[in-house]
mmCIF file of C-alpha atoms in Angstrom:
data_model
loop_
_atom_site.group_PDB
_atom_site.id
_atom_site.type_symbol
_atom_site.label_atom_id
_atom_site.label_comp_id
_atom_site.label_asym_id
_atom_site.label_seq_id
_atom_site.Cartn_x
_atom_site.Cartn_y
_atom_site.Cartn_z
ATOM 1 C CA MET A 1 0.077 -0.052 0.060
ATOM 2 C CA SER A 2 1.378 3.360 -0.946
ATOM 3 C CA TYR A 3 2.071 6.086 1.627
ATOM 4 C CA ARG A 4 -0.435 8.370 0.310
ATOM 5 C CA SER A 5 -3.383 5.692 0.135
ATOM 6 C CA LEU A 6 -2.391 4.445 3.687
ATOM 7 C CA PHE A 7 -2.533 8.196 4.834
ATOM 8 C CA LEU A 8 -5.785 8.659 3.191
ATOM 9 C CA SER A 9 -7.261 5.552 4.733
ATOM 10 C CA LEU A 10 -6.210 6.568 8.274
ATOM 11 C CA ILE A 11 -6.979 10.253 8.471
ATOM 12 C CA LYS A 12 -9.784 11.506 10.084
ATOM 13 C CA ARG A 13 -12.762 12.667 7.905
ATOM 14 C CA ARG A 14 -15.668 14.644 9.270
ATOM 15 C CA ASN A 15 -18.340 15.023 6.592
ATOM 16 C CA THR A 16 -21.649 15.249 8.349
ATOM 17 C CA GLY A 17 -23.321 17.726 10.842
ATOM 18 C CA LEU A 18 -20.872 20.407 9.860
ATOM 19 C CA ILE A 19 -22.927 23.475 10.770
ATOM 20 C CA SER A 20 -25.394 23.503 13.663
ATOM 21 C CA ASN A 21 -27.727 26.390 12.065
ATOM 22 C CA ASN A 22 -30.578 25.180 9.928
ATOM 23 C CA TYR A 23 -31.991 26.126 6.528
ATOM 24 C CA HIS A 24 -35.550 26.161 5.947
ATOM 25 C CA HIS A 25 -37.420 26.540 2.447
ATOM 26 C CA ASN A 26 -40.927 26.287 2.008
ATOM 27 C CA HIS A 27 -41.368 26.215 -1.662
ATOM 28 C CA ARG A 28 -41.740 22.928 -3.644
ATOM 29 C CA SER A 29 -39.414 24.077 -6.397
ATOM 30 C CA ALA A 30 -36.401 24.349 -4.131
ATOM 31 C CA ARG A 31 -36.671 20.987 -2.409
ATOM 32 C CA PHE A 32 -34.712 19.287 -5.425
ATOM 33 C CA PHE A 33 -35.727 15.784 -6.090
ATOM 34 C CA THR A 34 -33.139 13.534 -7.393
ATOM 35 C CA SER A 35 -34.114 12.673 -10.993
ATOM 36 C CA ASN A 36 -34.637 8.897 -11.000
ATOM 37 C CA ALA A 37 -32.481 8.716 -7.874
ATOM 38 C CA VAL A 38 -34.315 5.822 -6.440
ATOM 39 C CA THR A 39 -36.169 3.776 -9.119
ATOM 40 C CA SER A 40 -39.337 1.677 -8.696
ATOM 41 C CA ASP A 41 -37.568 -1.532 -9.599
ATOM 42 C CA TYR A 42 -36.675 -2.109 -5.927
ATOM 43 C CA VAL A 43 -38.602 -5.107 -4.237
ATOM 44 C CA GLU A 44 -40.356 -4.918 -1.086
ATOM 45 C CA GLU A 45 -38.965 -6.916 1.876
ATOM 46 C CA THR A 46 -40.620 -10.032 2.372
ATOM 47 C CA PRO A 47 -43.234 -9.736 4.891
ATOM 48 C CA ASN A 48 -42.109 -10.762 8.584
ATOM 49 C CA SER A 49 -44.964 -12.235 11.039
ATOM 50 C CA SER A 50 -43.553 -10.048 13.693
ATOM 51 C CA GLU A 51 -43.442 -6.876 11.396
ATOM 52 C CA GLY A 52 -46.563 -5.449 12.696
ATOM 53 C CA ASP A 53 -44.969 -5.525 16.434
ATOM 54 C CA ASP A 54 -41.842 -3.598 15.551
ATOM 55 C CA ASP A 55 -41.035 -0.114 15.028
ATOM 56 C CA LEU A 56 -40.045 1.590 11.750
ATOM 57 C CA ARG A 57 -36.295 1.689 12.193
ATOM 58 C CA SER A 58 -36.327 -1.990 12.667
ATOM 59 C CA ARG A 59 -38.228 -2.598 9.531
ATOM 60 C CA ILE A 60 -35.881 -0.428 7.499
ATOM 61 C CA LEU A 61 -32.818 -1.977 8.975
ATOM 62 C CA ARG A 62 -33.846 -5.596 8.150
ATOM 63 C CA LEU A 63 -33.499 -4.401 4.530
ATOM 64 C CA ARG A 64 -30.335 -6.126 3.917
ATOM 65 C CA LEU A 65 -29.926 -6.038 0.271
ATOM 66 C CA PRO A 66 -29.629 -2.763 -1.772
ATOM 67 C CA LYS A 67 -32.416 -3.733 -4.127
ATOM 68 C CA ARG A 68 -35.012 -4.027 -1.358
ATOM 69 C CA SER A 69 -36.887 -0.716 -0.954
ATOM 70 C CA ALA A 70 -37.067 1.390 1.916
ATOM 71 C CA THR A 71 -39.606 3.615 0.335
ATOM 72 C CA ASN A 72 -41.949 0.758 0.206
ATOM 73 C CA VAL A 73 -41.517 0.317 4.091
ATOM 74 C CA LEU A 74 -42.126 3.938 4.537
ATOM 75 C CA GLN A 75 -45.170 3.877 2.631
ATOM 76 C CA LYS A 76 -46.635 0.872 4.286
ATOM 77 C CA TRP A 77 -45.964 2.437 7.751
ATOM 78 C CA VAL A 78 -47.931 5.655 6.720
ATOM 79 C CA LEU A 79 -50.795 3.513 5.401
ATOM 80 C CA GLN A 80 -50.994 1.797 8.614
ATOM 81 C CA GLY A 81 -51.896 5.118 10.412
ATOM 82 C CA ASN A 82 -48.416 5.923 11.579
ATOM 83 C CA SER A 83 -46.695 9.262 11.537
ATOM 84 C CA ILE A 84 -42.966 9.671 10.877
ATOM 85 C CA PRO A 85 -41.198 12.567 12.645
ATOM 86 C CA VAL A 86 -38.460 14.169 10.726
ATOM 87 C CA SER A 87 -35.995 13.461 13.597
ATOM 88 C CA GLU A 88 -36.709 9.753 13.232
ATOM 89 C CA LEU A 89 -36.117 9.953 9.705
ATOM 90 C CA ARG A 90 -32.729 11.665 10.202
ATOM 91 C CA ASP A 91 -31.709 9.196 12.923
ATOM 92 C CA ILE A 92 -32.497 6.095 10.693
ATOM 93 C CA SER A 93 -30.625 7.772 7.727
ATOM 94 C CA LYS A 94 -27.479 8.328 9.942
ATOM 95 C CA GLU A 95 -27.635 4.809 11.175
ATOM 96 C CA LEU A 96 -27.678 3.628 7.545
ATOM 97 C CA ARG A 97 -24.952 5.812 6.681
ATOM 98 C CA THR A 98 -22.740 4.547 9.231
ATOM 99 C CA SER A 99 -23.296 0.993 8.154
ATOM 100 C CA GLN A 100 -22.531 2.116 4.533
ATOM 101 C CA ARG A 101 -26.037 1.309 3.314
ATOM 102 C CA TYR A 102 -26.264 4.325 1.111
ATOM 103 C CA LYS A 103 -28.992 3.613 -1.253
ATOM 104 C CA HIS A 104 -31.566 3.146 1.697
ATOM 105 C CA ALA A 105 -30.420 6.303 3.302
ATOM 106 C CA LEU A 106 -30.922 7.914 0.118
ATOM 107 C CA GLU A 107 -34.411 6.897 -0.252
ATOM 108 C CA ILE A 108 -35.141 8.261 3.178
ATOM 109 C CA SER A 109 -33.784 11.466 1.892
ATOM 110 C CA GLU A 110 -35.873 11.289 -1.265
ATOM 111 C CA TRP A 111 -38.933 10.791 1.180
ATOM 112 C CA MET A 112 -38.161 13.762 3.006
ATOM 113 C CA VAL A 113 -38.083 15.988 0.093
ATOM 114 C CA SER A 114 -40.999 14.655 -1.654
ATOM 115 C CA HIS A 115 -43.284 15.421 1.512
ATOM 116 C CA GLU A 116 -43.912 19.067 2.094
ATOM 117 C CA GLU A 117 -44.518 18.504 5.853
ATOM 118 C CA TYR A 118 -40.953 18.154 6.319
ATOM 119 C CA GLU A 119 -38.701 21.453 6.523
ATOM 120 C CA LEU A 120 -35.239 20.579 5.333
ATOM 121 C CA SER A 121 -32.167 21.885 7.126
ATOM 122 C CA ASP A 122 -28.645 22.694 5.859
ATOM 123 C CA SER A 123 -27.393 19.150 7.045
ATOM 124 C CA ASP A 124 -30.408 17.467 4.954
ATOM 125 C CA TYR A 125 -29.248 19.101 1.682
ATOM 126 C CA ALA A 126 -25.405 18.320 2.466
ATOM 127 C CA ASP A 127 -26.237 14.769 3.350
ATOM 128 C CA ARG A 128 -28.023 14.418 0.044
ATOM 129 C CA ILE A 129 -24.937 15.636 -1.728
ATOM 130 C CA ASP A 130 -22.839 13.100 0.098
ATOM 131 C CA LEU A 131 -25.176 10.408 -0.596
ATOM 132 C CA MET A 132 -25.613 11.176 -4.239
ATOM 133 C CA ASN A 133 -21.841 11.073 -4.482
ATOM 134 C CA LYS A 134 -21.677 7.494 -2.849
ATOM 135 C CA VAL A 135 -24.569 6.205 -4.756
ATOM 136 C CA PHE A 136 -24.442 7.809 -8.368
ATOM 137 C CA GLY A 137 -20.856 9.495 -8.317
ATOM 138 C CA ILE A 138 -19.328 12.728 -8.343
ATOM 139 C CA ASP A 139 -20.972 14.078 -11.492
ATOM 140 C CA ALA A 140 -24.592 13.483 -9.918
ATOM 141 C CA ALA A 141 -23.540 15.185 -6.589
ATOM 142 C CA GLU A 142 -22.074 18.290 -8.667
ATOM 143 C CA ARG A 143 -25.413 18.506 -10.835
ATOM 144 C CA TYR A 144 -27.606 18.680 -7.734
ATOM 145 C CA PHE A 145 -25.448 21.114 -5.922
ATOM 146 C CA GLU A 146 -25.364 23.588 -9.164
ATOM 147 C CA ALA A 147 -29.051 23.167 -9.551
ATOM 148 C CA LEU A 148 -29.686 24.496 -6.014
ATOM 149 C CA PRO A 149 -30.813 28.066 -5.670
ATOM 150 C CA LEU A 150 -28.228 30.558 -4.156
ATOM 151 C CA SER A 151 -30.338 30.404 -0.984
ATOM 152 C CA ALA A 152 -29.529 26.776 -0.541
ATOM 153 C CA LYS A 153 -25.932 27.252 -1.180
ATOM 154 C CA THR A 154 -24.869 27.232 2.294
ATOM 155 C CA CYS A 155 -21.762 26.455 4.127
ATOM 156 C CA GLU A 156 -22.816 22.852 4.521
ATOM 157 C CA THR A 157 -23.675 22.120 1.042
ATOM 158 C CA TYR A 158 -20.508 24.011 -0.290
ATOM 159 C CA THR A 159 -18.473 21.781 2.286
ATOM 160 C CA ALA A 160 -20.331 18.624 1.359
ATOM 161 C CA LEU A 161 -19.499 19.093 -2.358
ATOM 162 C CA LEU A 162 -15.740 20.043 -1.324
ATOM 163 C CA HIS A 163 -15.659 16.914 0.542
ATOM 164 C CA SER A 164 -16.673 14.592 -2.577
ATOM 165 C CA TYR A 165 -13.986 16.463 -4.532
ATOM 166 C CA ALA A 166 -11.372 15.884 -1.929
ATOM 167 C CA GLY A 167 -12.416 12.009 -1.461
ATOM 168 C CA ALA A 168 -11.902 11.635 -5.342
ATOM 169 C CA LYS A 169 -8.640 13.679 -5.188
ATOM 170 C CA MET A 170 -10.145 16.197 -7.793
ATOM 171 C CA THR A 171 -7.644 18.884 -7.067
ATOM 172 C CA GLU A 172 -8.484 21.155 -9.710
ATOM 173 C CA LYS A 173 -12.434 20.739 -9.032
ATOM 174 C CA ALA A 174 -11.645 21.252 -5.423
ATOM 175 C CA GLU A 175 -9.724 24.437 -6.006
ATOM 176 C CA GLU A 176 -12.126 25.934 -8.211
ATOM 177 C CA LEU A 177 -14.964 25.311 -5.576
ATOM 178 C CA TYR A 178 -12.451 26.472 -3.087
ATOM 179 C CA GLU A 179 -12.192 29.781 -4.665
ATOM 180 C CA ARG A 180 -16.020 30.052 -4.954
ATOM 181 C CA ILE A 181 -16.239 29.539 -1.172
ATOM 182 C CA LYS A 182 -13.949 32.179 -0.519
ATOM 183 C CA ASP A 183 -15.716 34.762 -2.583
ATOM 184 C CA SER A 184 -19.022 33.710 -1.294
ATOM 185 C CA ASN A 185 -18.775 35.751 2.219
ATOM 186 C CA LEU A 186 -20.453 32.874 4.041
ATOM 187 C CA PRO A 187 -19.170 32.129 7.683
ATOM 188 C CA PHE A 188 -17.156 28.910 6.990
ATOM 189 C CA ASP A 189 -15.838 27.150 9.963
ATOM 190 C CA ALA A 190 -12.487 25.026 10.302
ATOM 191 C CA VAL A 191 -13.816 22.078 8.599
ATOM 192 C CA THR A 192 -13.936 23.532 5.215
ATOM 193 C CA TYR A 193 -10.471 24.461 5.503
ATOM 194 C CA ASN A 194 -9.414 21.161 6.834
ATOM 195 C CA GLU A 195 -10.945 19.507 3.714
ATOM 196 C CA MET A 196 -8.645 21.487 1.575
ATOM 197 C CA MET A 197 -5.545 20.557 3.656
ATOM 198 C CA THR A 198 -6.412 16.900 3.941
ATOM 199 C CA LEU A 199 -6.675 16.845 0.082
ATOM 200 C CA TYR A 200 -3.132 18.391 -0.308
ATOM 201 C CA MET A 201 -1.712 16.030 2.235
ATOM 202 C CA SER A 202 -3.225 13.088 0.264
ATOM 203 C CA VAL A 203 -2.001 14.268 -3.141
ATOM 204 C CA GLY A 204 1.340 15.176 -1.820
ATOM 205 C CA GLN A 205 0.999 18.938 -2.342
ATOM 206 C CA VAL A 206 1.994 19.824 1.085
ATOM 207 C CA GLU A 207 3.585 23.247 0.075
ATOM 208 C CA LYS A 208 0.098 24.537 -0.590
ATOM 209 C CA ILE A 209 -1.280 23.880 2.979
ATOM 210 C CA PRO A 210 0.240 27.148 4.610
ATOM 211 C CA SER A 211 -1.755 29.327 2.196
ATOM 212 C CA VAL A 212 -4.852 27.619 3.380
ATOM 213 C CA VAL A 213 -3.858 28.174 6.828
ATOM 214 C CA GLU A 214 -3.381 32.010 5.922
ATOM 215 C CA ASP A 215 -6.810 32.215 4.467
ATOM 216 C CA LEU A 216 -8.333 30.578 7.564
ATOM 217 C CA LYS A 217 -6.593 33.365 9.853
ATOM 218 C CA GLN A 218 -7.399 36.149 7.261
ATOM 219 C CA GLN A 219 -11.214 34.989 7.803
ATOM 220 C CA LYS A 220 -10.750 34.895 11.578
ATOM 221 C CA VAL A 221 -11.773 31.384 11.696
ATOM 222 C CA VAL A 222 -10.822 29.543 14.698
ATOM 223 C CA PRO A 223 -8.468 26.551 13.922
ATOM 224 C CA ASP A 224 -9.435 23.203 15.662
ATOM 225 C CA ILE A 225 -7.057 20.565 16.532
ATOM 226 C CA PHE A 226 -7.497 18.754 13.038
ATOM 227 C CA THR A 227 -6.346 22.091 11.362
ATOM 228 C CA PHE A 228 -3.353 22.305 13.654
ATOM 229 C CA ASN A 229 -2.543 18.410 13.242
ATOM 230 C CA LEU A 230 -2.668 18.782 9.299
ATOM 231 C CA TRP A 231 -0.397 21.965 9.362
ATOM 232 C CA ILE A 232 2.085 20.217 11.678
ATOM 233 C CA SER A 233 1.782 17.077 9.467
ATOM 234 C CA SER A 234 2.709 19.245 6.266
ATOM 235 C CA CYS A 235 5.629 20.647 8.015
ATOM 236 C CA ALA A 236 6.716 17.222 9.126
ATOM 237 C CA ALA A 237 6.349 15.831 5.815
ATOM 238 C CA SER A 238 8.894 18.527 4.326
ATOM 239 C CA LEU A 239 11.187 17.633 7.551
ATOM 240 C CA ASN A 240 10.813 21.403 8.842
ATOM 241 C CA ILE A 241 10.741 20.584 12.579
ATOM 242 C CA ASP A 242 11.599 24.031 13.629
ATOM 243 C CA GLU A 243 8.095 25.205 11.947
ATOM 244 C CA VAL A 244 6.579 22.213 13.826
ATOM 245 C CA ARG A 245 7.812 23.411 17.165
ATOM 246 C CA ARG A 246 6.761 27.015 16.381
ATOM 247 C CA ILE A 247 3.188 25.795 15.604
ATOM 248 C CA LEU A 248 3.012 23.932 18.762
ATOM 249 C CA GLU A 249 3.886 27.109 20.689
ATOM 250 C CA GLU A 250 1.137 29.017 18.833
ATOM 251 C CA MET A 251 -1.006 26.012 19.628
ATOM 252 C CA ARG A 252 0.019 26.169 23.179
ATOM 253 C CA ASN A 253 -0.569 29.813 23.569
ATOM 254 C CA GLY A 254 -4.090 29.438 22.160
ATOM 255 C CA ALA A 255 -5.101 26.393 24.139
ATOM 256 C CA GLY A 256 -7.775 26.560 26.663
ATOM 257 C CA SER A 257 -9.079 24.098 29.010
ATOM 258 C CA ASP A 258 -10.112 21.412 26.291
ATOM 259 C CA GLU A 259 -8.744 18.150 27.604
ATOM 260 C CA SER A 260 -8.158 16.741 23.935
ATOM 261 C CA TRP A 261 -6.253 19.743 23.055
ATOM 262 C CA ILE A 262 -3.907 19.733 26.113
ATOM 263 C CA ARG A 263 -3.447 15.921 25.569
ATOM 264 C CA TYR A 264 -2.373 16.562 22.103
ATOM 265 C CA LEU A 265 0.176 18.999 23.167
ATOM 266 C CA ASN A 266 1.646 16.828 25.828
ATOM 267 C CA LEU A 267 1.723 13.730 23.524
ATOM 268 C CA ALA A 268 3.621 16.076 20.776
ATOM 269 C CA ASN A 269 5.962 17.342 23.230
ATOM 270 C CA VAL A 270 6.850 13.844 24.486
ATOM 271 C CA TYR A 271 7.172 12.813 20.886
ATOM 272 C CA PHE A 272 9.436 15.446 19.782
ATOM 273 C CA THR A 273 11.553 15.443 22.981
ATOM 274 C CA ALA A 274 11.876 11.707 23.666
ATOM 275 C CA GLY A 275 12.152 10.970 19.784
ATOM 276 C CA HIS A 276 15.323 13.520 19.438
ATOM 277 C CA LEU A 277 13.494 15.298 16.412
ATOM 278 C CA ASP A 278 14.762 18.727 15.419
ATOM 279 C CA SER A 279 15.664 20.160 11.871
ATOM 280 C CA ALA A 280 19.385 19.412 12.184
ATOM 281 C CA SER A 281 18.641 15.763 12.899
ATOM 282 C CA SER A 282 15.821 15.636 10.202
ATOM 283 C CA ASN A 283 18.297 16.110 7.470
ATOM 284 C CA SER A 284 19.588 12.528 7.950
ATOM 285 C CA LEU A 285 16.048 11.079 7.516
ATOM 286 C CA VAL A 286 16.374 9.341 4.362
ATOM 287 C CA GLU A 287 14.269 6.677 2.394
ATOM 288 C CA THR A 288 14.720 3.266 3.656
ATOM 289 C CA GLU A 289 15.311 1.119 0.526
ATOM 290 C CA LYS A 290 11.911 1.978 -1.582
ATOM 291 C CA GLY A 291 9.673 1.947 1.443
ATOM 292 C CA ILE A 292 8.237 4.692 3.484
ATOM 293 C CA THR A 293 10.397 7.601 4.151
ATOM 294 C CA GLN A 294 11.100 8.546 7.584
ATOM 295 C CA SER A 295 9.480 11.907 6.884
ATOM 296 C CA GLN A 296 6.383 9.986 6.171
ATOM 297 C CA TRP A 297 6.496 7.976 9.395
ATOM 298 C CA ILE A 298 6.600 11.137 11.151
ATOM 299 C CA THR A 299 3.224 11.949 9.402
ATOM 300 C CA TYR A 300 1.838 8.577 10.592
ATOM 301 C CA ASP A 301 2.997 9.302 14.226
ATOM 302 C CA LEU A 302 1.106 12.521 14.079
ATOM 303 C CA LEU A 303 -1.950 10.651 13.324
ATOM 304 C CA VAL A 304 -1.203 8.513 16.479
ATOM 305 C CA ILE A 305 -0.816 11.728 18.409
ATOM 306 C CA LEU A 306 -4.091 13.220 17.077
ATOM 307 C CA TYR A 307 -6.198 10.328 17.928
ATOM 308 C CA ALA A 308 -4.728 9.606 21.103
ATOM 309 C CA GLY A 309 -5.287 13.553 21.946
ATOM 310 C CA LEU A 310 -8.945 12.890 21.166
ATOM 311 C CA GLY A 311 -9.140 9.882 23.253
ATOM 312 C CA ASN A 312 -10.146 7.564 20.321
ATOM 313 C CA LYS A 313 -8.642 4.291 21.387
ATOM 314 C CA ASP A 314 -10.348 2.191 18.689
ATOM 315 C CA LYS A 315 -8.964 4.454 15.949
ATOM 316 C CA LEU A 316 -5.556 4.248 17.703
ATOM 317 C CA ASP A 317 -5.650 0.495 17.638
ATOM 318 C CA GLN A 318 -6.549 0.645 14.063
ATOM 319 C CA ILE A 319 -3.875 3.003 12.906
ATOM 320 C CA TRP A 320 -1.216 0.922 14.792
ATOM 321 C CA ASN A 321 -2.323 -2.442 13.329
ATOM 322 C CA SER A 322 -2.352 -0.933 9.941
ATOM 323 C CA LEU A 323 1.168 0.545 10.208
ATOM 324 C CA ARG A 324 2.180 -2.889 11.419
ATOM 325 C CA MET A 325 0.788 -4.665 8.492
ATOM 326 C CA THR A 326 2.840 -2.414 6.145
ATOM 327 C CA LYS A 327 5.902 -4.561 6.620
ATOM 328 C CA GLN A 328 7.954 -1.292 6.403
ATOM 329 C CA LYS A 329 10.848 -0.949 8.710
ATOM 330 C CA MET A 330 9.937 1.301 11.631
ATOM 331 C CA ILE A 331 12.381 2.991 13.907
ATOM 332 C CA SER A 332 12.429 3.594 17.756
ATOM 333 C CA ARG A 333 10.704 6.903 17.304
ATOM 334 C CA ASN A 334 7.547 5.148 15.799
ATOM 335 C CA TYR A 335 7.470 2.861 19.174
ATOM 336 C CA ILE A 336 8.050 5.631 21.339
ATOM 337 C CA CYS A 337 5.136 7.375 19.716
ATOM 338 C CA ILE A 338 2.567 4.553 19.990
ATOM 339 C CA ILE A 339 3.781 3.753 23.787
ATOM 340 C CA SER A 340 3.359 7.388 24.705
ATOM 341 C CA ALA A 341 -0.136 7.468 23.307
ATOM 342 C CA TYR A 342 -1.484 4.336 25.103
ATOM 343 C CA LEU A 343 0.180 5.375 28.312
ATOM 344 C CA ILE A 344 -1.403 8.952 28.243
ATOM 345 C CA LEU A 345 -4.806 7.264 27.828
ATOM 346 C CA ASP A 346 -4.145 4.925 30.762
ATOM 347 C CA HIS A 347 -3.856 1.705 28.808
ATOM 348 C CA ALA A 348 -0.873 0.097 30.398
ATOM 349 C CA LYS A 349 -1.652 -3.206 28.889
ATOM 350 C CA GLU A 350 -1.515 -2.161 25.475
ATOM 351 C CA ALA A 351 1.851 -0.210 26.004
ATOM 352 C CA GLY A 352 3.296 -3.361 27.582
ATOM 353 C CA GLU A 353 2.453 -5.276 24.295
ATOM 354 C CA VAL A 354 4.059 -2.733 22.080
ATOM 355 C CA ILE A 355 7.108 -3.157 24.291
ATOM 356 C CA ASP A 356 6.986 -6.730 23.516
ATOM 357 C CA GLN A 357 6.524 -6.190 19.830
ATOM 358 C CA TRP A 358 9.426 -4.024 19.851
ATOM 359 C CA LYS A 359 11.515 -6.532 21.578
ATOM 360 C CA GLN A 360 10.561 -8.944 18.948
ATOM 361 C CA SER A 361 11.158 -6.760 16.007
ATOM 362 C CA THR A 362 13.604 -8.183 13.493
ATOM 363 C CA THR A 363 14.424 -4.621 12.158
ATOM 364 C CA THR A 364 14.498 -2.238 15.065
ATOM 365 C CA ASP A 365 16.673 -2.890 18.273
ATOM 366 C CA PHE A 366 14.876 -2.457 21.397
ATOM 367 C CA ASP A 367 16.826 0.095 23.746
ATOM 368 C CA VAL A 368 15.245 0.422 27.264
ATOM 369 C CA LEU A 369 17.043 3.955 27.137
ATOM 370 C CA ASP A 370 14.276 5.030 24.606
ATOM 371 C CA CYS A 371 11.608 4.043 27.292
ATOM 372 C CA LYS A 372 13.700 6.034 29.844
ATOM 373 C CA ARG A 373 13.591 9.200 27.557
ATOM 374 C CA ILE A 374 9.674 8.787 27.318
ATOM 375 C CA MET A 375 9.653 8.756 31.263
ATOM 376 C CA ASP A 376 11.946 11.705 31.523
ATOM 377 C CA ALA A 377 9.680 13.589 28.823
ATOM 378 C CA PHE A 378 6.434 12.798 30.794
ATOM 379 C CA THR A 379 7.999 14.022 33.976
ATOM 380 C CA GLU A 380 9.208 17.113 32.574
ATOM 381 C CA ILE A 381 5.698 18.189 31.672
ATOM 382 C CA GLY A 382 4.337 17.077 34.796
ATOM 383 C CA LEU A 383 2.823 13.783 34.321
ATOM 384 C CA ASP A 384 4.685 11.998 36.886
ATOM 385 C CA GLU A 385 1.972 9.325 37.355
ATOM 386 C CA VAL A 386 2.204 8.476 33.569
ATOM 387 C CA ALA A 387 6.036 8.233 33.690
ATOM 388 C CA ASN A 388 5.596 5.863 36.836
ATOM 389 C CA ASN A 389 3.177 3.686 35.031
ATOM 390 C CA LEU A 390 5.955 3.111 32.409
ATOM 391 C CA ASN A 391 8.409 2.264 34.902
ATOM 392 C CA MET A 392 6.311 -0.217 36.629
ATOM 393 C CA ILE A 393 5.711 -1.900 33.279
ATOM 394 C CA LEU A 394 9.277 -2.083 32.582
ATOM 395 C CA ILE A 395 10.251 -3.376 35.999
ATOM 396 C CA GLU A 396 7.556 -6.277 35.622
ATOM 397 C CA LYS A 397 9.277 -7.092 32.407
ATOM 398 C CA ASN A 398 12.775 -7.274 33.939
ATOM 399 C CA LEU A 399 13.614 -4.114 32.069
ATOM 400 C CA ASN A 400 14.317 -1.797 34.996
ATOM 401 C CA PRO A 401 15.881 1.275 33.388
ATOM 402 C CA ASP A 402 17.629 2.257 36.344
ATOM 403 C CA ASN A 403 20.033 -0.685 35.689
ATOM 404 C CA ASN A 404 21.219 0.781 32.366
#
């Protein structure tokens, strides 16, 4: 798997619920049906003897095959004298999207736009763009967006289409839309800028990321933790470690009491301290054979730091397992990063397992002094308990760092 493909498969994407404010439009001409979006060729789910005893959500979720019709289920539910609140439709659609059942989710969206009693929000229109992209492709999503009146071209719908372009790595299309976004005078938040930064990371055009950050600042948009991680990753990818430290300092000065923000900063500090990373040493980071370069490994490490900062252990496990499966040569810094991440989340068992994997590695020699540097780095930022937890793990494994 290539570096860029692996990066894109791991990086965080936020594509729903982008803006909290709602958009309402009461004229039928502005509800925008999808032409032939869901055909009448779908067959209804085989009746179930218990169907009358369960709820609408259960009936729709029982539709396992895409060819089965969610529309028919909705129609039957209404004919039985039941009402369907818009909140229930949104909840079911969200669950369908989470399980990647996009055709059924699009049918729910079609039901909403075809019934005048439902007032559609910005998120509803944005979700339709995303679903049309997934079901019919980017051209359908683009046509739908362009057919919207100016009043429906909101922060959410613009960002949904930008997300579709970014996912398809359509850089030219994304840049054209991005210019329209900047000219729109709409109050976009950090998510929109993050989409462009993610695209540039995925296609290897990291030199364009600083200009996106500058656009964000000029618009007085508050960057979020994803913004900073993408910005830092772009600098790390070009081995500009001094700039990374400057950005971390900017982030530190702007940090509030958010736990994820502080945890991210602490982990980044441990990583760059214990990993002995600076611009001088980065000049020696060269490609290992024809595999992943060490600068690219730093980018992966920053993904580990991001999700540990967010407290997302499941994503942390996924990233680490994916990196181990690449069969590429890792160095001590990669192990320092994941061990630190598990420790700060209070997962001592997993940290111990990584130490065992490091010891068993045939390509990277285990050095207990590296673990000692992790302990020292945690102590320097006042996380004595975390440092002590690592010390206890090492002692249990007969790896007492004080004996070295």
